[in-house]
Tab-separated table of C-alpha atoms in Angstrom:
chain	number	residue	atom	x	y	z
A	1173	MET	CA	-18.914	-21.738	12.418
A	1174	ASN	CA	-22.338	-20.280	11.575
A	1175	SER	CA	-21.416	-16.742	12.253
A	1176	TYR	CA	-18.184	-14.400	12.318
A	1177	ALA	CA	-17.009	-11.160	13.890
A	1178	ALA	CA	-16.407	-8.372	11.460
A	1179	VAL	CA	-15.941	-4.647	12.100
A	1180	GLU	CA	-17.835	-1.829	10.158
A	1181	TRP	CA	-18.206	1.759	9.650
A	1182	THR	CA	-21.048	3.638	11.448
A	1183	ASP	CA	-22.803	6.967	10.414
A	1184	ARG	CA	-20.487	8.668	13.079
A	1185	ARG	CA	-17.360	7.931	11.226
A	1186	ASP	CA	-16.185	5.211	13.931
A	1187	LEU	CA	-16.147	1.778	13.717
A	1188	GLN	CA	-18.178	-0.832	15.687
A	1189	LEU	CA	-17.859	-4.796	15.862
A	1190	VAL	CA	-20.621	-6.894	14.400
A	1191	GLU	CA	-21.467	-10.387	13.772
A	1192	ARG	CA	-22.440	-11.881	10.500
A	1193	LYS	CA	-24.004	-15.009	9.095
A	1194	VAL	CA	-21.508	-17.088	7.117
A	1195	GLU	CA	-22.446	-17.173	3.616
A	1196	ALA	CA	-21.216	-19.501	0.679
A	1197	PRO	CA	-19.153	-17.897	-2.011
A	1198	SER	CA	-20.978	-17.633	-5.522
A	1199	ASP	CA	-19.492	-19.563	-8.379
A	1200	ASP	CA	-16.512	-17.548	-9.088
A	1201	GLU	CA	-15.584	-16.580	-5.443
A	1202	ILE	CA	-13.529	-17.891	-2.632
A	1203	ALA	CA	-14.043	-17.173	1.204
A	1204	ILE	CA	-11.131	-16.469	3.274
A	1205	ALA	CA	-10.601	-16.751	6.912
A	1206	VAL	CA	-8.595	-13.758	7.528
A	1207	GLU	CA	-5.250	-14.285	9.602
A	1208	SER	CA	-3.750	-10.538	9.294
A	1209	ALA	CA	-5.211	-7.358	7.990
A	1210	GLY	CA	-3.373	-4.008	7.955
A	1211	ILE	CA	-4.795	-0.347	8.514
A	1212	CYS	CA	-3.761	1.613	5.549
A	1213	GLY	CA	-3.239	5.221	5.182
A	1214	SER	CA	-6.172	5.753	2.986
A	1215	ASP	CA	-8.198	4.078	5.977
A	1216	LEU	CA	-7.177	6.941	8.108
A	1217	HIS	CA	-8.347	9.424	5.405
A	1218	PHE	CA	-11.711	7.935	6.125
A	1219	LEU	CA	-11.345	8.481	9.866
A	1220	ARG	CA	-10.322	12.014	9.611
A	1221	GLY	CA	-13.232	12.884	7.206
A	1222	ASP	CA	-11.092	13.596	4.080
A	1223	PHE	CA	-13.302	11.024	2.430
A	1224	SER	CA	-16.770	9.798	3.176
A	1225	PRO	CA	-16.937	5.820	4.349
A	1226	ARG	CA	-19.997	3.943	3.497
A	1227	PRO	CA	-21.553	3.086	6.876
A	1228	GLY	CA	-22.113	-0.673	7.215
A	1229	THR	CA	-19.047	-1.473	5.092
A	1230	THR	CA	-16.191	-3.452	6.603
A	1231	PRO	CA	-13.079	-1.868	5.755
A	1232	GLY	CA	-9.490	-3.498	5.023
A	1233	HIS	CA	-7.656	-3.988	1.753
A	1234	GLU	CA	-4.376	-5.164	3.021
A	1235	PHE	CA	-5.014	-8.847	4.043
A	1236	ALA	CA	-4.331	-12.450	3.678
A	1237	GLY	CA	-5.542	-15.588	4.924
A	1238	ARG	CA	-6.651	-19.292	4.540
A	1239	VAL	CA	-9.110	-20.394	1.909
A	1240	VAL	CA	-12.147	-22.238	3.552
A	1241	ALA	CA	-14.428	-22.404	0.784
A	1242	VAL	CA	-14.465	-22.109	-3.077
A	1243	GLY	CA	-17.131	-21.489	-5.763
A	1244	ARG	CA	-18.151	-24.062	-8.196
A	1245	HIS	CA	-16.215	-22.626	-11.013
A	1246	VAL	CA	-13.032	-22.171	-9.046
A	1247	SER	CA	-10.072	-24.310	-10.068
A	1248	ASN	CA	-7.012	-22.454	-9.069
A	1249	HIS	CA	-7.678	-22.288	-5.337
A	1250	ARG	CA	-8.286	-25.017	-2.711
A	1251	GLU	CA	-9.293	-24.950	0.939
A	1252	GLY	CA	-6.626	-24.578	3.074
A	1253	ASP	CA	-4.278	-22.525	0.772
A	1254	LEU	CA	-2.743	-19.359	2.032
A	1255	VAL	CA	-3.599	-16.184	-0.211
A	1256	GLY	CA	-2.960	-12.813	-0.451
A	1257	VAL	CA	-5.684	-10.545	-2.116
A	1258	GLU	CA	-4.841	-7.789	-4.679
A	1259	PRO	CA	-8.068	-6.012	-3.550
A	1260	LEU	CA	-9.105	-4.303	-7.197
A	1261	VAL	CA	-12.408	-5.644	-8.346
A	1262	ARG	CA	-13.127	-4.845	-12.003
A	1263	CYS	CA	-15.243	-5.476	-14.986
A	1264	GLY	CA	-12.743	-7.496	-16.820
A	1265	ILE	CA	-14.037	-6.840	-20.214
A	1266	CYS	CA	-13.515	-2.927	-20.882
A	1267	GLU	CA	-10.447	-1.756	-22.937
A	1268	PHE	CA	-8.385	-1.000	-19.701
A	1269	CYS	CA	-8.842	-4.588	-18.231
A	1270	LEU	CA	-8.217	-6.347	-21.486
A	1271	THR	CA	-4.709	-4.562	-21.502
A	1272	GLY	CA	-3.875	-5.175	-17.842
A	1273	ASP	CA	-4.624	-1.635	-16.761
A	1274	TYR	CA	-7.776	-2.736	-14.602
A	1275	HIS	CA	-6.593	-0.003	-12.181
A	1276	VAL	CA	-8.177	2.502	-14.134
A	1277	CYS	CA	-11.211	0.563	-15.146
A	1278	GLN	CA	-14.323	2.918	-14.824
A	1279	ASP	CA	-16.231	0.126	-13.079
A	1280	ARG	CA	-13.564	-0.854	-10.385
A	1281	ARG	CA	-13.923	-0.914	-6.822
A	1282	LEU	CA	-11.732	-1.496	-3.854
A	1283	VAL	CA	-12.362	-4.266	-1.509
A	1284	GLY	CA	-12.887	-2.447	1.926
A	1285	GLU	CA	-14.720	0.333	0.360
A	1286	GLY	CA	-16.966	-1.012	-2.410
A	1287	GLN	CA	-17.408	-3.945	-0.712
A	1288	HIS	CA	-16.755	-5.730	2.717
A	1289	GLY	CA	-12.962	-6.033	3.361
A	1290	GLY	CA	-10.465	-7.846	5.149
A	1291	MET	CA	-10.934	-6.579	8.922
A	1292	SER	CA	-13.159	-9.553	9.621
A	1293	GLN	CA	-12.855	-13.238	10.334
A	1294	GLN	CA	-14.012	-14.018	7.166
A	1295	VAL	CA	-14.195	-12.165	3.769
A	1296	ILE	CA	-15.666	-13.435	0.202
A	1297	VAL	CA	-13.884	-12.193	-2.874
A	1298	PRO	CA	-13.511	-12.814	-6.505
A	1299	ALA	CA	-11.072	-15.810	-6.890
A	1300	GLN	CA	-9.119	-14.060	-9.797
A	1301	ILE	CA	-7.771	-11.327	-7.320
A	1302	ALA	CA	-6.286	-14.015	-4.827
A	1303	TYR	CA	-2.941	-14.993	-5.412
A	1304	PRO	CA	-0.891	-18.156	-3.645
A	1305	VAL	CA	1.513	-16.764	-0.993
A	1306	PRO	CA	5.164	-18.075	-1.340
A	1307	ARG	CA	6.012	-21.012	1.096
A	1308	SER	CA	8.410	-18.689	2.954
A	1309	VAL	CA	5.951	-16.164	3.675
A	1310	ASP	CA	3.162	-16.044	6.368
A	1311	ALA	CA	-0.074	-14.225	6.406
A	1312	GLU	CA	1.271	-11.144	8.295
A	1313	GLY	CA	4.023	-10.704	5.721
A	1314	ALA	CA	1.594	-11.196	2.734
A	1315	ALA	CA	-0.712	-8.732	3.916
A	1316	LEU	CA	2.028	-6.300	3.310
A	1317	ALA	CA	2.389	-7.254	-0.367
A	1318	GLU	CA	-0.407	-4.714	-1.243
A	1319	PRO	CA	1.125	-1.410	-0.043
A	1320	LEU	CA	4.579	-2.642	-1.555
A	1321	ALA	CA	2.729	-3.154	-4.794
A	1322	CYS	CA	2.106	0.337	-5.057
A	1323	SER	CA	5.906	1.034	-5.408
A	1324	VAL	CA	6.486	-2.061	-7.532
A	1325	HIS	CA	4.018	-0.437	-10.095
A	1326	GLY	CA	5.392	3.065	-9.719
A	1327	PHE	CA	8.792	1.763	-10.471
A	1328	ARG	CA	8.018	-0.568	-13.285
A	1329	LYS	CA	6.309	2.504	-14.914
A	1330	ILE	CA	9.444	4.483	-15.043
A	1331	GLY	CA	11.650	1.450	-15.798
A	1332	LEU	CA	13.939	1.588	-12.567
A	1333	GLN	CA	17.424	0.307	-13.169
A	1334	GLY	CA	19.749	-1.259	-10.672
A	1335	HIS	CA	22.496	1.319	-11.212
A	1336	GLU	CA	20.122	4.102	-10.251
A	1337	THR	CA	19.752	6.123	-7.059
A	1338	VAL	CA	16.260	6.648	-5.515
A	1339	PHE	CA	15.398	9.430	-3.303
A	1340	ILE	CA	12.224	8.725	-1.418
A	1341	VAL	CA	10.379	11.422	0.526
A	1342	GLY	CA	8.294	10.245	3.563
A	1343	ALA	CA	8.609	7.275	5.590
A	1344	GLY	CA	5.106	6.166	6.034
A	1345	THR	CA	4.150	2.688	4.957
A	1346	ILE	CA	4.511	3.376	1.155
A	1347	GLY	CA	7.845	5.244	1.616
A	1348	LEU	CA	9.251	2.287	3.718
A	1349	THR	CA	7.827	-0.520	1.553
A	1350	ALA	CA	9.394	1.425	-1.382
A	1351	ILE	CA	12.688	0.961	-0.067
A	1352	LEU	CA	12.388	-2.844	-0.479
A	1353	ALA	CA	10.824	-2.481	-4.138
A	1354	ALA	CA	13.866	-0.432	-5.061
A	1355	ARG	CA	16.245	-2.636	-3.415
A	1356	ALA	CA	14.954	-5.590	-5.159
A	1357	VAL	CA	15.722	-4.158	-8.579
A	1358	GLY	CA	19.446	-3.333	-7.280
A	1359	ALA	CA	18.775	0.358	-6.667
A	1360	ARG	CA	20.504	2.587	-4.239
A	1361	VAL	CA	18.051	4.245	-1.699
A	1362	ILE	CA	18.197	7.525	-0.009
A	1363	VAL	CA	15.176	8.591	2.442
A	1364	LEU	CA	14.039	11.682	3.641
A	1365	ALA	CA	12.084	10.956	7.161
A	1366	ARG	CA	10.498	13.133	9.441
A	1367	HIS	CA	10.209	11.063	12.753
A	1368	PRO	CA	13.023	9.198	14.503
A	1369	HIS	CA	11.114	5.886	14.574
A	1370	GLN	CA	10.559	6.291	10.790
A	1371	GLN	CA	14.377	7.070	10.236
A	1372	ALA	CA	15.287	3.953	12.292
A	1373	ALA	CA	12.706	1.580	10.252
A	1374	ALA	CA	14.361	3.136	6.859
A	1375	SER	CA	18.068	2.141	8.060
A	1376	ARG	CA	16.335	-1.291	9.206
A	1377	LEU	CA	15.183	-1.679	5.691
A	1378	GLY	CA	18.331	-1.057	4.091
A	1379	ALA	CA	18.303	2.533	2.921
A	1380	ALA	CA	22.118	3.477	2.029
A	1381	GLU	CA	21.436	7.093	3.706
A	1382	VAL	CA	18.445	8.386	5.804
A	1383	LEU	CA	18.053	11.906	5.991
A	1384	SER	CA	16.006	14.289	8.376
A	1385	GLU	CA	14.975	18.078	8.265
A	1386	ASP	CA	18.156	19.351	10.273
A	1387	GLU	CA	20.877	21.257	8.924
A	1388	VAL	CA	23.271	18.552	8.268
A	1389	SER	CA	20.591	16.777	6.139
A	1390	LYS	CA	19.899	19.995	4.098
A	1391	LYS	CA	23.345	20.250	3.323
A	1392	ARG	CA	23.748	16.580	2.310
A	1393	ILE	CA	20.678	17.325	0.001
A	1394	ALA	CA	22.510	20.325	-1.699
A	1395	ASP	CA	25.580	18.200	-2.539
A	1396	LEU	CA	23.461	15.647	-3.878
A	1397	VAL	CA	21.708	17.944	-6.174
A	1398	ALA	CA	24.977	19.774	-7.263
A	1399	GLY	CA	26.346	16.485	-7.918
A	1400	ASN	CA	23.416	15.231	-9.932
A	1401	ALA	CA	23.139	12.278	-7.786
A	1402	ILE	CA	19.374	11.376	-7.693
A	1403	ASP	CA	18.134	9.851	-10.965
A	1404	VAL	CA	14.653	9.077	-9.420
A	1405	SER	CA	12.551	10.520	-6.640
A	1406	VAL	CA	9.378	9.188	-5.117
A	1407	GLU	CA	6.630	11.473	-3.521
A	1408	THR	CA	4.954	9.205	-0.864
A	1409	VAL	CA	3.323	11.484	1.852
A	1410	GLY	CA	0.514	13.355	-0.088
A	1411	GLY	CA	-2.152	15.071	2.147
A	1412	LYS	CA	-1.621	18.681	2.154
A	1413	ALA	CA	2.042	18.750	2.416
A	1414	GLU	CA	4.489	20.570	0.010
A	1415	THR	CA	6.434	17.462	-0.547
A	1416	LEU	CA	5.949	17.096	-4.275
A	1417	TRP	CA	8.355	20.135	-4.493
A	1418	GLN	CA	10.822	18.628	-2.390
A	1419	ALA	CA	10.921	15.514	-4.477
A	1420	GLN	CA	10.979	17.530	-7.762
A	1421	GLN	CA	13.870	19.684	-6.800
A	1422	VAL	CA	16.457	16.957	-5.938
A	1423	LEU	CA	16.324	15.346	-9.270
A	1424	ARG	CA	19.122	15.693	-11.847
A	1425	PRO	CA	18.314	16.797	-15.299
A	1426	LYS	CA	16.133	14.354	-17.157
A	1427	GLY	CA	15.353	12.548	-13.673
A	1428	LYS	CA	11.903	10.829	-13.116
A	1429	LEU	CA	9.541	11.760	-10.373
A	1430	ILE	CA	6.928	9.204	-9.322
A	1431	VAL	CA	3.738	10.484	-7.315
A	1432	LEU	CA	2.590	7.757	-4.928
A	1433	GLY	CA	1.233	10.078	-2.135
A	1434	VAL	CA	-2.618	10.995	-1.926
A	1435	PHE	CA	-3.094	14.439	-1.955
A	1436	THR	CA	-6.428	15.384	-0.237
A	1437	GLY	CA	-5.981	19.326	0.130
A	1438	GLY	CA	-6.219	20.647	-3.508
A	1439	LEU	CA	-3.720	22.026	-5.662
A	1440	VAL	CA	0.135	21.693	-4.310
A	1441	PRO	CA	3.138	23.459	-5.639
A	1442	ILE	CA	5.425	22.530	-8.353
A	1443	ASN	CA	7.902	24.632	-10.155
A	1444	ALA	CA	6.808	24.362	-13.889
A	1445	LEU	CA	9.896	26.157	-15.244
A	1446	HIS	CA	12.316	23.903	-13.324
A	1447	LEU	CA	10.379	20.816	-14.606
A	1448	ALA	CA	10.800	22.119	-18.311
A	1449	ILE	CA	14.422	23.247	-17.999
A	1450	LYS	CA	15.795	20.128	-16.588
A	1451	GLU	CA	13.078	17.820	-18.441
A	1452	ILE	CA	11.975	16.310	-15.628
A	1453	GLU	CA	9.201	13.249	-16.177
A	1454	MET	CA	6.863	13.432	-13.493
A	1455	VAL	CA	4.605	10.320	-13.574
A	1456	GLY	CA	1.406	9.449	-11.573
A	1457	SER	CA	1.007	6.062	-10.096
A	1458	MET	CA	-1.950	4.646	-8.345
A	1459	THR	CA	-2.202	1.038	-7.071
A	1460	TYR	CA	-1.076	-1.729	-9.409
A	1461	ASN	CA	-1.836	-3.486	-12.591
A	1462	ALA	CA	-0.732	-6.519	-14.811
A	1463	LYS	CA	1.108	-4.814	-17.744
A	1464	ASP	CA	3.021	-6.911	-20.322
A	1465	GLY	CA	2.002	-10.145	-18.491
A	1466	HIS	CA	3.599	-9.218	-15.152
A	1467	VAL	CA	1.285	-8.809	-11.919
A	1468	ASP	CA	2.668	-6.056	-9.664
A	1469	TYR	CA	0.936	-7.707	-6.776
A	1470	GLU	CA	2.695	-10.968	-7.467
A	1471	ILE	CA	6.008	-9.354	-7.903
A	1472	ALA	CA	5.295	-7.637	-4.445
A	1473	LEU	CA	4.707	-11.235	-2.921
A	1474	GLU	CA	8.031	-12.298	-4.422
A	1475	VAL	CA	9.977	-9.241	-2.777
A	1476	VAL	CA	8.238	-9.831	0.265
A	1477	GLY	CA	9.661	-13.520	0.269
A	1478	GLY	CA	13.104	-12.265	-0.254
A	1479	PHE	CA	12.752	-9.527	2.639
A	1480	LEU	CA	10.515	-11.292	4.853
A	1481	ALA	CA	12.377	-10.086	8.303
A	1482	GLU	CA	12.450	-6.503	7.147
A	1483	VAL	CA	9.036	-6.590	5.955
A	1484	LYS	CA	7.645	-8.071	9.225
A	1485	SER	CA	9.433	-5.554	11.183
A	1486	LEU	CA	7.213	-2.871	9.937
A	1487	VAL	CA	4.499	-4.284	12.040
A	1488	SER	CA	4.711	-2.099	15.113
A	1489	HIS	CA	1.241	-2.940	16.829
A	1490	ARG	CA	-1.340	-5.783	16.824
A	1491	PHE	CA	-4.841	-5.683	17.744
A	1492	ASP	CA	-8.017	-8.032	18.097
A	1493	LEU	CA	-10.850	-6.953	16.040
A	1494	SER	CA	-12.909	-5.870	19.417
A	1495	SER	CA	-10.075	-3.160	19.984
A	1496	VAL	CA	-10.759	-1.581	16.343
A	1497	ASN	CA	-11.076	1.950	17.333
A	1498	ASP	CA	-8.175	1.927	19.606
A	1499	ALA	CA	-6.030	0.268	16.914
A	1500	PHE	CA	-7.028	3.182	14.364
A	1501	ARG	CA	-6.275	5.744	17.104
A	1502	THR	CA	-3.086	4.245	17.229
A	1503	ALA	CA	-2.311	4.137	13.514
A	1504	ALA	CA	-3.475	8.005	13.268
A	1505	ASP	CA	-1.121	9.072	16.167
A	1506	LYS	CA	2.477	9.294	15.472
A	1507	SER	CA	3.340	9.733	19.013
A	1508	THR	CA	2.455	5.891	19.412
A	1509	LYS	CA	5.718	5.416	17.182
A	1510	SER	CA	3.330	3.143	15.066
A	1511	LEU	CA	4.435	2.187	11.551
A	1512	LYS	CA	1.815	-0.602	10.667
A	1513	VAL	CA	-0.809	-1.522	12.729
A	1514	HIS	CA	-2.279	-5.099	12.225
A	1515	PHE	CA	-5.459	-7.158	13.008
A	1516	ASN	CA	-5.435	-10.511	13.632
A	1517	PRO	CA	-8.773	-11.867	13.059
A	1518	ASN	CA	-8.142	-15.519	12.981
A	1519	PRO	CA	-4.871	-15.850	15.017
A	1520	ILE	CA	-2.705	-19.008	14.355
C-alpha cells in the first residue's frame, strides 16, 4: 500500500484520523503492520489534561504486529514475524543504558509520545525494541505484555518470592496484570478492587482473595494486618487518591511497598513514623529495563504465553481506528465496565 491510516492528537486534545504516506525504515529500523493496540491509563491522562499531548503525534505504546519491512542493518527480524514492542527508545551509550537501566536514560522517549506510536495501521520503530512473540501468543495478547512488564519489573526489583503474599491496591490494567506477574512467580495474591467488574476480573485472573470497600472486607484487612500476613503490597492507582497509605498500612514489619501508580495530583500522604517503626521498604518502579541480562519485557511475553486466556479476557472492547474518540471515551468511563480497550488497525 502507498498510504495508511493513523490517528493523531489535535491541538484540542482530542484525536482525528489521518492518512500518511508509507515510508521505508532506516538502516536500524523495522516497519510493523499493527494488529492490536491498547489504550493505556497514561493515554487517558493526556485526554483529561493531566499532561499535554503533542499535536500531530500518534499515540499508542501497547501494541504488536507483523514486520512488513526491515532496514539494511537489521538481521534479527524478518518480514512476516509477529513482534511485540518494548516502547522505550534510548541513547544506548550513557551509563544507564550500558548497565541495562535504559528506562532512566536522560534521552529516552516513549513510542506514542516522543514519536509516532501504534494506534496506526503501520509504525516504524528501532529494531532493537521489538521482540519475537511466542508461538502460542497472538497480537492481542502480545500487546498486553507492555503493561504486564511494569509489574514484572517491580516484582523483580524487590525480589518477590513464591512463598510470599502480595496485596494489590487497585484493579485497573496494571493491578490486574500484576496478578499474573505475581502468580508467575508462585506468590499468593489478594486484590483490593472498587468496581464490581474489576472484582470479577481479578477473580478470573486467579487472585486468591478479592476485597472491596465494604465492612466485611475492612474486617478481613484488619485480620490480615493483625496476622502480619502481607509481605508485599503494590499501589497501582495513582492519580490523586490516598491509596499509597492504604498500601503501606497493610504490610507486616519489614514488608515491601512497590509504587506503580502514576500520581498526578501533587503530594500524597504516607505515614513516615509507621514506615520507620516497621522498617518498611518503599520502592518506586517505572516501566521496565534489562538488568542482570534479563529483559522485563521478554519475561512479560513469556508470562502472557503461560496465561493467554486470562490475559485476553482483559480486552473488554475493540474498535476500529475510525472510532478513536468513542474508544477513548469508553476507556475513560468506568460505567462502560471497560477493562482494556483495543484497536485492531489491521484485523486478521
